[in-house]
Tab-separated table of N, CA, C and O and ligand atoms in Angstrom:
chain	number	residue	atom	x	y	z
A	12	UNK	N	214.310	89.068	249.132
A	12	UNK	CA	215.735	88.761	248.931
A	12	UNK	C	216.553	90.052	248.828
A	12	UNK	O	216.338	90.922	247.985
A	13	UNK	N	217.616	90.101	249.866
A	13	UNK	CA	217.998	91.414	250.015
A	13	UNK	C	219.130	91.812	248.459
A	13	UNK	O	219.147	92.853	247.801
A	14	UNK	N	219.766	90.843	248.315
A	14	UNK	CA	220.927	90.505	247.537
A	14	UNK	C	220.143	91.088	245.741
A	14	UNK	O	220.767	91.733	244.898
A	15	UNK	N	219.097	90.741	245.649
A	15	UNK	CA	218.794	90.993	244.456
A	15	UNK	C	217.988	92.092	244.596
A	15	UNK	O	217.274	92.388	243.638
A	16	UNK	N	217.957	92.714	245.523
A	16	UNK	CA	217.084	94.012	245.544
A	16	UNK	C	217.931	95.173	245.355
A	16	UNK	O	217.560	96.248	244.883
A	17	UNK	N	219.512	94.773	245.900
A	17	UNK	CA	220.739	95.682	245.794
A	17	UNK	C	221.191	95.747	243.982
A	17	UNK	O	221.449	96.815	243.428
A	18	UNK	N	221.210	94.526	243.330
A	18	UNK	CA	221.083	94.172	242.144
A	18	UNK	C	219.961	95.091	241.075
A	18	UNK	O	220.162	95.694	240.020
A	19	UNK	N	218.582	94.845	241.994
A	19	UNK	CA	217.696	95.913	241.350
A	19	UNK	C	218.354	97.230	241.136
A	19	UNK	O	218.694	97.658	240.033
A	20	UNK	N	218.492	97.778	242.158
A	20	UNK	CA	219.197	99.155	242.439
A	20	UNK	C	219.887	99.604	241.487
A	20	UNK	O	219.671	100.543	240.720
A	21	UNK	N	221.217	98.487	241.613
A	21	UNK	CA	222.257	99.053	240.803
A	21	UNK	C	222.272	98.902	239.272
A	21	UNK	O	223.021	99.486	238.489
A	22	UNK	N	221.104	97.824	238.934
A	22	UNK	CA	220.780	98.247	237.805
A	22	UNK	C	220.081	99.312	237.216
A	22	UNK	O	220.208	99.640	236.037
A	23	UNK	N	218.964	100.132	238.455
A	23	UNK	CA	218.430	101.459	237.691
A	23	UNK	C	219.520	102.585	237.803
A	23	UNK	O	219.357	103.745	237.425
A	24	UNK	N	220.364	102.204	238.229
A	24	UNK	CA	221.475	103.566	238.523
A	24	UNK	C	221.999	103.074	237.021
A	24	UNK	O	222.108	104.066	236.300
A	25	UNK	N	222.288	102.081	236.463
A	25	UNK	CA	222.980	102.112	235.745
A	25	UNK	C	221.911	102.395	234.091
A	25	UNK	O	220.863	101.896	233.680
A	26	UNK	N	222.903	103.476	233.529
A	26	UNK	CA	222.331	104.217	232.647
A	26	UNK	C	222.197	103.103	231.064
A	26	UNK	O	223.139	102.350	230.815
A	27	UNK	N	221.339	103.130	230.418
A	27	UNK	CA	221.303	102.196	228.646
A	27	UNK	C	222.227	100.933	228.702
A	27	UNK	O	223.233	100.782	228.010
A	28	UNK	N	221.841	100.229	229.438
A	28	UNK	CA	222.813	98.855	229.225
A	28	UNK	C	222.585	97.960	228.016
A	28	UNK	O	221.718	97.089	227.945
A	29	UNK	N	223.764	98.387	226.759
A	29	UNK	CA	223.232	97.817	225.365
A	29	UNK	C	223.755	96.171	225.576
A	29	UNK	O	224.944	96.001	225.845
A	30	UNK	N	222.825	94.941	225.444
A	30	UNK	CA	223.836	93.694	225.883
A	30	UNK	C	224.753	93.182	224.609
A	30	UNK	O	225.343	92.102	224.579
A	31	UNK	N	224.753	94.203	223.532
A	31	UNK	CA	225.364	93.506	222.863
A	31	UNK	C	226.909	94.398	222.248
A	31	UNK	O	227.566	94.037	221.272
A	32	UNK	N	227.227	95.691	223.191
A	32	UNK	CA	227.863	96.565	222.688
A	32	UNK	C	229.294	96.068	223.669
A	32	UNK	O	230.426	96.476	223.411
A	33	UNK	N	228.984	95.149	224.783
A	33	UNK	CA	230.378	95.150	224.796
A	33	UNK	C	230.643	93.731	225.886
A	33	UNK	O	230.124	93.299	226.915
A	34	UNK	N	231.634	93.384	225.078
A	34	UNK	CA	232.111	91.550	224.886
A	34	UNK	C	232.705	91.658	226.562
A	34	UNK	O	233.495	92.533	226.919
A	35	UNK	N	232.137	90.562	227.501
A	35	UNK	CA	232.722	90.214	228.450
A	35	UNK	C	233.833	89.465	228.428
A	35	UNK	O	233.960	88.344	227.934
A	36	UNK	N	234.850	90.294	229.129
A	36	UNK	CA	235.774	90.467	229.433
A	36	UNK	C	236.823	88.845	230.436
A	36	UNK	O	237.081	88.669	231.626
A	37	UNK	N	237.062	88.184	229.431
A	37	UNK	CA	237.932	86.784	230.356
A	37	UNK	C	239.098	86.915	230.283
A	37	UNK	O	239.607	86.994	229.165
A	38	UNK	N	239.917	86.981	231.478
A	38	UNK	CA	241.338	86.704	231.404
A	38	UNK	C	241.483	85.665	230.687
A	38	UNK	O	240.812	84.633	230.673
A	39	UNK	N	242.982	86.159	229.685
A	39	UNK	CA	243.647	85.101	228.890
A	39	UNK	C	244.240	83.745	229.472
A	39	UNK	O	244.542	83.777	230.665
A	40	UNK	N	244.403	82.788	228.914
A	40	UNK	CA	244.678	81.893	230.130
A	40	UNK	C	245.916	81.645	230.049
A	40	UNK	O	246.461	81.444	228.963
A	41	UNK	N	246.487	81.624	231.084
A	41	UNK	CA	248.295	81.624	231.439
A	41	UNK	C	248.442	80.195	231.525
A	41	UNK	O	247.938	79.731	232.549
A	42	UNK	N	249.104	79.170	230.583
A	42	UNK	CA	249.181	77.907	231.166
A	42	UNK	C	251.133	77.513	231.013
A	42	UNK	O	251.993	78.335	231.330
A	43	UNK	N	251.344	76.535	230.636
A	43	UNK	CA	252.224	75.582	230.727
A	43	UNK	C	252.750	74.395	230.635
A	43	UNK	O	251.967	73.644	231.218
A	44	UNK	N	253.781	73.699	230.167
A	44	UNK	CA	253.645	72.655	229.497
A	44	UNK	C	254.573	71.802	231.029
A	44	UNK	O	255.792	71.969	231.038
A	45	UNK	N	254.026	71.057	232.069
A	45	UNK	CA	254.954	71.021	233.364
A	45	UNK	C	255.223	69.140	232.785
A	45	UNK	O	254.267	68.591	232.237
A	46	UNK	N	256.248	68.524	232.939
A	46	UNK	CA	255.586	66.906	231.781
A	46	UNK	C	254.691	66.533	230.914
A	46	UNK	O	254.667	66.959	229.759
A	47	UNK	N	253.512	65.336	231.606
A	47	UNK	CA	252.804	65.782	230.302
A	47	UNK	C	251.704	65.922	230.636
A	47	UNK	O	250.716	65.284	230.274
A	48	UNK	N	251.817	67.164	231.687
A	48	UNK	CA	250.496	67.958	232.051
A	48	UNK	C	250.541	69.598	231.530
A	48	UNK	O	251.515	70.163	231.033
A	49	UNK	N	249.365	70.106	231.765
A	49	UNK	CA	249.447	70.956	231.309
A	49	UNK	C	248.928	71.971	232.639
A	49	UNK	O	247.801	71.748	233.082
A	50	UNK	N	249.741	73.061	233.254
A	50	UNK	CA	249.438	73.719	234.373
A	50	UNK	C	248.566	75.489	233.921
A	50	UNK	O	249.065	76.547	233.541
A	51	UNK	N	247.038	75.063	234.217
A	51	UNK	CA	246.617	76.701	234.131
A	51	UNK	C	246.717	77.079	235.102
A	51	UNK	O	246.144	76.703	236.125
A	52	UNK	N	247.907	78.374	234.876
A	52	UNK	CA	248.364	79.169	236.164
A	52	UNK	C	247.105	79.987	237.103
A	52	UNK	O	246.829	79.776	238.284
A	53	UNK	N	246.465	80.967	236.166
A	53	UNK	CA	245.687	81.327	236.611
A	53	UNK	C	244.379	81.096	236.464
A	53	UNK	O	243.614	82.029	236.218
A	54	UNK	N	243.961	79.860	236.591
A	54	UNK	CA	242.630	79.038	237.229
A	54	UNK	C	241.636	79.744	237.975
A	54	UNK	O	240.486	80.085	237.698
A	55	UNK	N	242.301	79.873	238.914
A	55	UNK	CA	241.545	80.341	239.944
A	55	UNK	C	241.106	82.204	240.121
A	55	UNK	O	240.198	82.602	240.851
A	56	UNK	N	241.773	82.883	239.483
A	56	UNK	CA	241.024	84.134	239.020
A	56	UNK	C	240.149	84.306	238.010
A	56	UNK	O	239.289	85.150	237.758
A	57	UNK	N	240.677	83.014	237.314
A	57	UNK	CA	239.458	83.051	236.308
A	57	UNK	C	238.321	83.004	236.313
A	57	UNK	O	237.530	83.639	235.616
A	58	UNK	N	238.033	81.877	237.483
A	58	UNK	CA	236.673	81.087	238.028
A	58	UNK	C	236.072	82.442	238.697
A	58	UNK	O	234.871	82.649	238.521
A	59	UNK	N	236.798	83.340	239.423
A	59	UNK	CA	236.153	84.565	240.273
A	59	UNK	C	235.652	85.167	239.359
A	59	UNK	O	234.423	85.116	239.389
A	60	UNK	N	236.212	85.914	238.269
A	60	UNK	CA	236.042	86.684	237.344
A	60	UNK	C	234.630	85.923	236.689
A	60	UNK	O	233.650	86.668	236.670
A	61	UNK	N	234.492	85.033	236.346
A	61	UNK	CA	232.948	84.180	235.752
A	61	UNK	C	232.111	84.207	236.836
A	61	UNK	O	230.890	84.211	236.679
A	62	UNK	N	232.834	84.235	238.359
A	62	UNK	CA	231.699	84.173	239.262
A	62	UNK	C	230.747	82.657	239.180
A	62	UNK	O	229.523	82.558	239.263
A	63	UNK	N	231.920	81.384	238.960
A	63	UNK	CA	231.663	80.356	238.942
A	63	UNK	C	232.551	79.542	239.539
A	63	UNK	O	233.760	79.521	239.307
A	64	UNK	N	231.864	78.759	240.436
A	64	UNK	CA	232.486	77.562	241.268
A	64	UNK	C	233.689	76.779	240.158
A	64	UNK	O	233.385	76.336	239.050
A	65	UNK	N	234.932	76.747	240.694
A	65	UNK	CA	236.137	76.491	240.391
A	65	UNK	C	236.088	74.471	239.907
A	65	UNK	O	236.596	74.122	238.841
A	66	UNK	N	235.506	73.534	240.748
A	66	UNK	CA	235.045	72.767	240.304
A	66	UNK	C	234.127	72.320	239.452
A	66	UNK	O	234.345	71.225	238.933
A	67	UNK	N	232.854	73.073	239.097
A	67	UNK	CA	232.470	73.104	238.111
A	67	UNK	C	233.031	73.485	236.415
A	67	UNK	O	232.699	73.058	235.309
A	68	UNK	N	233.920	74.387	236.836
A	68	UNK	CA	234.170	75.089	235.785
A	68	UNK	C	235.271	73.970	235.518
A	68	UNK	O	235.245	73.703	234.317
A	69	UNK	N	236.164	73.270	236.144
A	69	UNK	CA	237.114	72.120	235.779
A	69	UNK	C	236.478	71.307	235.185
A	69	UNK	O	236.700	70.984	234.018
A	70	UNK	N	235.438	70.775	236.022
A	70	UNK	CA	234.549	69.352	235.400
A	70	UNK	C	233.987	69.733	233.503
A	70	UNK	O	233.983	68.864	232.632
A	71	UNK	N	233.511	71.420	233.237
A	71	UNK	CA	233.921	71.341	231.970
A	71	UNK	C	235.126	71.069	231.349
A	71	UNK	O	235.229	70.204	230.479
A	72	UNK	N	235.943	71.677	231.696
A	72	UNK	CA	237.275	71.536	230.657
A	72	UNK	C	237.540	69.971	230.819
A	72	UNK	O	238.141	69.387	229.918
A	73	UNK	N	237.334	69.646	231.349
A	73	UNK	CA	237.664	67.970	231.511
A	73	UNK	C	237.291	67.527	230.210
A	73	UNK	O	237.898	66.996	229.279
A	74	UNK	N	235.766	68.007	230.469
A	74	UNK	CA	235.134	66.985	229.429
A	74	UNK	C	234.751	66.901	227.996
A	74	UNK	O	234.259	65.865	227.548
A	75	UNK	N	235.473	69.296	227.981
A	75	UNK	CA	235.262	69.586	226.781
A	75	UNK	C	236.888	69.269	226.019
A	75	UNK	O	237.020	69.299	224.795
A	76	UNK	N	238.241	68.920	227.127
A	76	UNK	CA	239.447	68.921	226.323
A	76	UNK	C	239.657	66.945	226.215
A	76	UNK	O	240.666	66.353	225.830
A	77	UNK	N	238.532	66.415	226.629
A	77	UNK	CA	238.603	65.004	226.804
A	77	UNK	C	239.917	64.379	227.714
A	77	UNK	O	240.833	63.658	227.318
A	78	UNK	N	239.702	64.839	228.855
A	78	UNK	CA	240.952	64.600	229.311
A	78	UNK	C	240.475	64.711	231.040
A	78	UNK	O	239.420	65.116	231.528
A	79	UNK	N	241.875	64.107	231.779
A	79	UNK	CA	241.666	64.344	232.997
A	79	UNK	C	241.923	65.024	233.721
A	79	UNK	O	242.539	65.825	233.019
A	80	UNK	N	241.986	65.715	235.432
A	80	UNK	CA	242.657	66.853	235.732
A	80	UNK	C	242.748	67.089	237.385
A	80	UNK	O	242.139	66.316	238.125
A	81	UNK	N	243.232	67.767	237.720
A	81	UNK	CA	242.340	67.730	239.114
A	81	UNK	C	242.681	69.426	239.350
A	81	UNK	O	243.096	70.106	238.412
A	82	UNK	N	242.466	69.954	240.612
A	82	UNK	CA	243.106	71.267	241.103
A	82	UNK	C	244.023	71.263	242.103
A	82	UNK	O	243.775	70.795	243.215
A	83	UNK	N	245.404	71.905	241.700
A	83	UNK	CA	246.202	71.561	242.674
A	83	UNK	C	245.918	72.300	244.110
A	83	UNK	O	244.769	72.624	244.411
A	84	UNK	N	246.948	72.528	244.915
A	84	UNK	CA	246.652	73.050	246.509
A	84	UNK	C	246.816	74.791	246.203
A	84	UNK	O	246.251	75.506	247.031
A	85	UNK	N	247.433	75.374	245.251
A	85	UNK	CA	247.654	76.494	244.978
A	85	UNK	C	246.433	77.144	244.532
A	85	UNK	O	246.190	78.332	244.742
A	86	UNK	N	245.495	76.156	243.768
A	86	UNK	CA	243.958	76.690	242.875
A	86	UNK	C	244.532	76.571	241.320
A	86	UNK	O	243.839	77.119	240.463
A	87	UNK	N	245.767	75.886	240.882
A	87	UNK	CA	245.739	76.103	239.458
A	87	UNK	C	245.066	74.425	238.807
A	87	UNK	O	244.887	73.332	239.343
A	88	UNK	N	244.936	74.750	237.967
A	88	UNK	CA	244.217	73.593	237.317
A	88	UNK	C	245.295	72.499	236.227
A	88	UNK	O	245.841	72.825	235.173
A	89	UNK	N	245.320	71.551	236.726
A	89	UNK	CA	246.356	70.432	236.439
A	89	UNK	C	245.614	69.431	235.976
A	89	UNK	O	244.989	68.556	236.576
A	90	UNK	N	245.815	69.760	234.285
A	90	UNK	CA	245.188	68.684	232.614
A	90	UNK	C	246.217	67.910	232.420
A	90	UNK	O	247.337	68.382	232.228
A	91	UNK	N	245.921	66.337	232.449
A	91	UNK	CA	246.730	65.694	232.012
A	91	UNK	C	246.883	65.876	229.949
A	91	UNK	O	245.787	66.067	229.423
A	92	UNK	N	247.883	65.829	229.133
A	92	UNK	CA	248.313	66.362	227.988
A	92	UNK	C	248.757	67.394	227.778
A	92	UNK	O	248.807	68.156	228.743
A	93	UNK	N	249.191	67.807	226.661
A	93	UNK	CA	249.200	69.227	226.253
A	93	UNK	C	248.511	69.779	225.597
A	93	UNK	O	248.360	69.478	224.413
A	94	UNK	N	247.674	71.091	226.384
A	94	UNK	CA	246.971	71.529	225.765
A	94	UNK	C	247.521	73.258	225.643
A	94	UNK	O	247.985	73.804	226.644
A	95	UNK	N	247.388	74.095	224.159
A	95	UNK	CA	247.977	75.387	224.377
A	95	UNK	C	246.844	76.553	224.825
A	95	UNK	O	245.622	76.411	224.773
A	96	UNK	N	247.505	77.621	225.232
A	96	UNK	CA	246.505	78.593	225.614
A	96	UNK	C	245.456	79.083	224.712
A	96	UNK	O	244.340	79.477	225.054
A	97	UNK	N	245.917	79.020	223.561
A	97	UNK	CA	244.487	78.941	222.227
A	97	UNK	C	243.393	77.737	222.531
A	97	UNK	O	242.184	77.892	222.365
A	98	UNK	N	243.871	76.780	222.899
A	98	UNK	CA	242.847	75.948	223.187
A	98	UNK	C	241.704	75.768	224.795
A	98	UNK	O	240.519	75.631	225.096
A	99	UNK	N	243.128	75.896	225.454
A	99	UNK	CA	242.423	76.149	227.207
A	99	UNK	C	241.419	77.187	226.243
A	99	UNK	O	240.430	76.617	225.782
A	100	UNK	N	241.560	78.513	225.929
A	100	UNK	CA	241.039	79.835	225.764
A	100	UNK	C	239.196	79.288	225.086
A	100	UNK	O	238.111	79.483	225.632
A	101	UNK	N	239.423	78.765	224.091
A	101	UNK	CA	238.045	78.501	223.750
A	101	UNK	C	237.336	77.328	224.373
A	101	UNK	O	236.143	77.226	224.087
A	102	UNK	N	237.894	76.365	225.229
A	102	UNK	CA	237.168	76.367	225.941
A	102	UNK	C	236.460	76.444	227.253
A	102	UNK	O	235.618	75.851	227.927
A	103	UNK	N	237.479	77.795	227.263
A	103	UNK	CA	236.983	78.722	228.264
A	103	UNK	C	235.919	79.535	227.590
A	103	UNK	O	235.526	80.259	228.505
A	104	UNK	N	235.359	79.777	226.724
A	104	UNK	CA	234.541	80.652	225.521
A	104	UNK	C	233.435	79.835	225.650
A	104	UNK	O	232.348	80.408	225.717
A	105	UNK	N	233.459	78.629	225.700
A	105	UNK	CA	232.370	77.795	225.066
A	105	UNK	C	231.932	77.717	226.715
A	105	UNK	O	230.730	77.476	226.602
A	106	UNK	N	232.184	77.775	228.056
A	106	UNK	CA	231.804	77.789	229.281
A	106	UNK	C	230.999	79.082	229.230
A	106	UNK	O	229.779	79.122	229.387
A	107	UNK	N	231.727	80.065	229.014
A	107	UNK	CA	231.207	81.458	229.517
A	107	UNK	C	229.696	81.541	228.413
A	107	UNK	O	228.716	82.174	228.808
A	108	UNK	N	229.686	80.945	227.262
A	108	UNK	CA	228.433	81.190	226.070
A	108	UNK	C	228.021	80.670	226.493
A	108	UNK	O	226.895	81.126	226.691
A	109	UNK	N	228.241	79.117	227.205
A	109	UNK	CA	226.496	78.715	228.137
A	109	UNK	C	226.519	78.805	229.584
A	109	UNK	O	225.448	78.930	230.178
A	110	UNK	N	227.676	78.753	230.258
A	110	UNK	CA	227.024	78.857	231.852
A	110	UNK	C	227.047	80.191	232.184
A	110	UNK	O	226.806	80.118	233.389
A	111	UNK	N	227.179	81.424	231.921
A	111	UNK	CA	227.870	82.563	232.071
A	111	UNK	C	226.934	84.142	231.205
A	111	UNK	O	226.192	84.945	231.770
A	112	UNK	N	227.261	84.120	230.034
A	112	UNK	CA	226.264	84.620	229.356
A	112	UNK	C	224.648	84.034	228.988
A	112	UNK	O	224.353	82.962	228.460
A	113	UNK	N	223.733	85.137	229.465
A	113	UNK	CA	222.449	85.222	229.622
A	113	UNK	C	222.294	84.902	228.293
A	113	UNK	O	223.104	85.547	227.628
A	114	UNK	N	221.361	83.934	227.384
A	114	UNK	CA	221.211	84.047	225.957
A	114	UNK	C	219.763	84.721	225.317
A	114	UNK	O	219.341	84.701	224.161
A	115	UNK	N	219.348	85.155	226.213
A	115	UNK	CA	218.246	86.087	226.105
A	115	UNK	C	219.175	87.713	225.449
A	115	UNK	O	219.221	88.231	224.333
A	116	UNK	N	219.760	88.058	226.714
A	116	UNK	CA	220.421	90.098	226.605
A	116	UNK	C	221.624	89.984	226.599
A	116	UNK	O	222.319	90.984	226.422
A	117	UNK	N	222.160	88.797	226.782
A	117	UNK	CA	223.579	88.760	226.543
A	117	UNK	C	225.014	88.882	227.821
A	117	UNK	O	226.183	88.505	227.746
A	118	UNK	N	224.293	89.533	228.846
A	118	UNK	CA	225.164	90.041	229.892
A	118	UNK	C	225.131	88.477	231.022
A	118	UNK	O	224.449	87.455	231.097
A	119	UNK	N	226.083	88.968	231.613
A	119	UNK	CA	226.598	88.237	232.612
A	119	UNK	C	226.742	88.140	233.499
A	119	UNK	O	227.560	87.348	233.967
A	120	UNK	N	225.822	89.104	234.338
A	120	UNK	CA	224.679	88.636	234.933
A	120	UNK	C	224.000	87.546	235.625
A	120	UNK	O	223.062	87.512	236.421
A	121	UNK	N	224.693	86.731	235.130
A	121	UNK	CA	223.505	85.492	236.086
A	121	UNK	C	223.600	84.524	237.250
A	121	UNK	O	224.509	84.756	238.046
A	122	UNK	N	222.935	83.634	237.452
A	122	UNK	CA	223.209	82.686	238.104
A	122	UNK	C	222.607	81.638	238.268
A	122	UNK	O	221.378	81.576	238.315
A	123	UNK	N	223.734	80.209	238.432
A	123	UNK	CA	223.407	79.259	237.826
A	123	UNK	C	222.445	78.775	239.683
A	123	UNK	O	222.762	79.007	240.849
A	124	UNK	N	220.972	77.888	238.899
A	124	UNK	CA	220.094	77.606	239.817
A	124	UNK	C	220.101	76.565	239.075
A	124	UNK	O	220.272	76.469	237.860
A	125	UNK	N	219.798	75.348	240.301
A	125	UNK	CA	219.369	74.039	240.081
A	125	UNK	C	218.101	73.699	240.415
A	125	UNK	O	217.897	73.960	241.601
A	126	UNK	N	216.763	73.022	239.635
A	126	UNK	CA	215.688	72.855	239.879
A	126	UNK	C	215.315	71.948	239.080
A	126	UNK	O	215.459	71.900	237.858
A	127	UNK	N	214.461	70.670	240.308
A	127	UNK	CA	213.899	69.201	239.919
A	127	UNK	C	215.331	68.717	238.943
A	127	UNK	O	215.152	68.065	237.914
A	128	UNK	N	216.587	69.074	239.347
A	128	UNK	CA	217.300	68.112	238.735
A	128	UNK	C	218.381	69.271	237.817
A	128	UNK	O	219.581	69.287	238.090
A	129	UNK	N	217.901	70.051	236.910
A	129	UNK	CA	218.029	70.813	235.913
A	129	UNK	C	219.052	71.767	236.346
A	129	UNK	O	219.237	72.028	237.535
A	130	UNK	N	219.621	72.212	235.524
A	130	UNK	CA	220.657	73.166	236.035
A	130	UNK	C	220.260	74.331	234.954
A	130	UNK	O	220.333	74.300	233.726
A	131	UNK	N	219.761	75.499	235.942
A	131	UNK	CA	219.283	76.307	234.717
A	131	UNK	C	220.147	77.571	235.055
A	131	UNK	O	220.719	77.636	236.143
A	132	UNK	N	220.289	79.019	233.715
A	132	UNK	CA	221.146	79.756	234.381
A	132	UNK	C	219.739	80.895	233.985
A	132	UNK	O	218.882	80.896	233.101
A	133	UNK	N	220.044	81.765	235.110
A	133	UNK	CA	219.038	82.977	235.750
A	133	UNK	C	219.261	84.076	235.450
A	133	UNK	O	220.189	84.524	236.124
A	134	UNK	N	218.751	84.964	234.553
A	134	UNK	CA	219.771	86.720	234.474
A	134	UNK	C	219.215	87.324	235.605
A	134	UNK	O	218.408	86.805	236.376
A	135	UNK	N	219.534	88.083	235.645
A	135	UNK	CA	219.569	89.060	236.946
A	135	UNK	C	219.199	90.375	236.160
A	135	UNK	O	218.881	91.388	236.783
A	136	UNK	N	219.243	90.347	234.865
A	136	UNK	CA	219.475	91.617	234.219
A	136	UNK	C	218.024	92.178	233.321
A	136	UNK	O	217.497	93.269	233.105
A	137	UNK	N	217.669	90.286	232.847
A	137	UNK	CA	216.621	90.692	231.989
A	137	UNK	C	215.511	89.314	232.392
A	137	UNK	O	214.524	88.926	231.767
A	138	UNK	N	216.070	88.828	233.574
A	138	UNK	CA	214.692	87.854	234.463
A	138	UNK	C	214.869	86.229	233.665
A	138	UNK	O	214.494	85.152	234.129
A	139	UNK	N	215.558	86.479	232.339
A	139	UNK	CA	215.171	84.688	231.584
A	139	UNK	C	215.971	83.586	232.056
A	139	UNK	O	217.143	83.625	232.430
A	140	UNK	N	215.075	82.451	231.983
A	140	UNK	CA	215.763	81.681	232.438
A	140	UNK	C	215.879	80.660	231.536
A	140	UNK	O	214.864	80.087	231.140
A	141	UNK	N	217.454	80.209	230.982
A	141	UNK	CA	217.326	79.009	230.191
A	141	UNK	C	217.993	77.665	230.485
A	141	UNK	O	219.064	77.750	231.086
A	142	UNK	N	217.592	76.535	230.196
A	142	UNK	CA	218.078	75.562	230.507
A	142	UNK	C	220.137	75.375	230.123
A	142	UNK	O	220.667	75.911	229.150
A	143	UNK	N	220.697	74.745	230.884
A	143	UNK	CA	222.093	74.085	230.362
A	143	UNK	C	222.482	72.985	229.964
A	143	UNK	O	222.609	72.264	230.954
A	144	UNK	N	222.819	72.302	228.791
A	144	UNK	CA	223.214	71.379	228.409
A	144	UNK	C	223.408	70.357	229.686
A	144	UNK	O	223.088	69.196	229.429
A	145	UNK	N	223.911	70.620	231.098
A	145	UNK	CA	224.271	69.994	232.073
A	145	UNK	C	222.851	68.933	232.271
A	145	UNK	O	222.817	68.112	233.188
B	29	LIG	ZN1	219.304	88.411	230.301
């Protein structure tokens, strides 16, 4: 696999990677109160930045803000209620602590693999693989 051999690489170039010295980094979430939906502006950089499929990452907030939603044609994410950016924000927190951060080394790093059903997430950094609530 060429992709993780480049991965190898750039991890021996990279010098003492402590996983717990420094907090990955999520854009704040920009939302809005548009009726009585609630518009996250920037949705869709967010999902890049996690390096997670934009529908997946909706189908959480759906189910962690109990609510419904879809994605509009722009990429922003359209919650029916009001919800404020303190709240979008954690649970955007509670995505990144299980689909996102490795819970082995901590980094972020990974990627999510599906097997016999299971949706497991993969580090890249320190090889573990743990199951997801999914
Ligand atoms: Zn790891």
């Amino acid at each position: 696999m060429e992709y993780d051999d480049m991965l190898d690489r750039a991890m021996e170039e990279t010098p003492e990677i402590d996983g717990t010295s420094e907090r990955f980094e999520v854009p704040d979430p920009d939302v809005r109160q548009e009726g009585n939906a609630t518009v996250y502006e920037n949705f869709q950089s967010t999902c890049s930045r996690l390096g997670r499929e934009d529908d997946h990452v909706m189908k959480f907030l759906q189910n962690d803000l109990g609510t419904s939603g879809h994605i509009d044609e722009s990429g922003r994410a359209r919650l029916t209620g009001e919800f404020d950016a303190d709240r979008i924000a954690a649970s955007i927190d509670d995505y990144v602590d299980e689909f996102v951060l490795c819970s082995e080394c901590g980094l972020p790093d990974t990627q999510l693999e599906r097997e016999q059903g299971a949706l497991l997430l993969r580090c890249e950094a320190c090889g573990a693989r743990s199951a997801t609530s999914e």
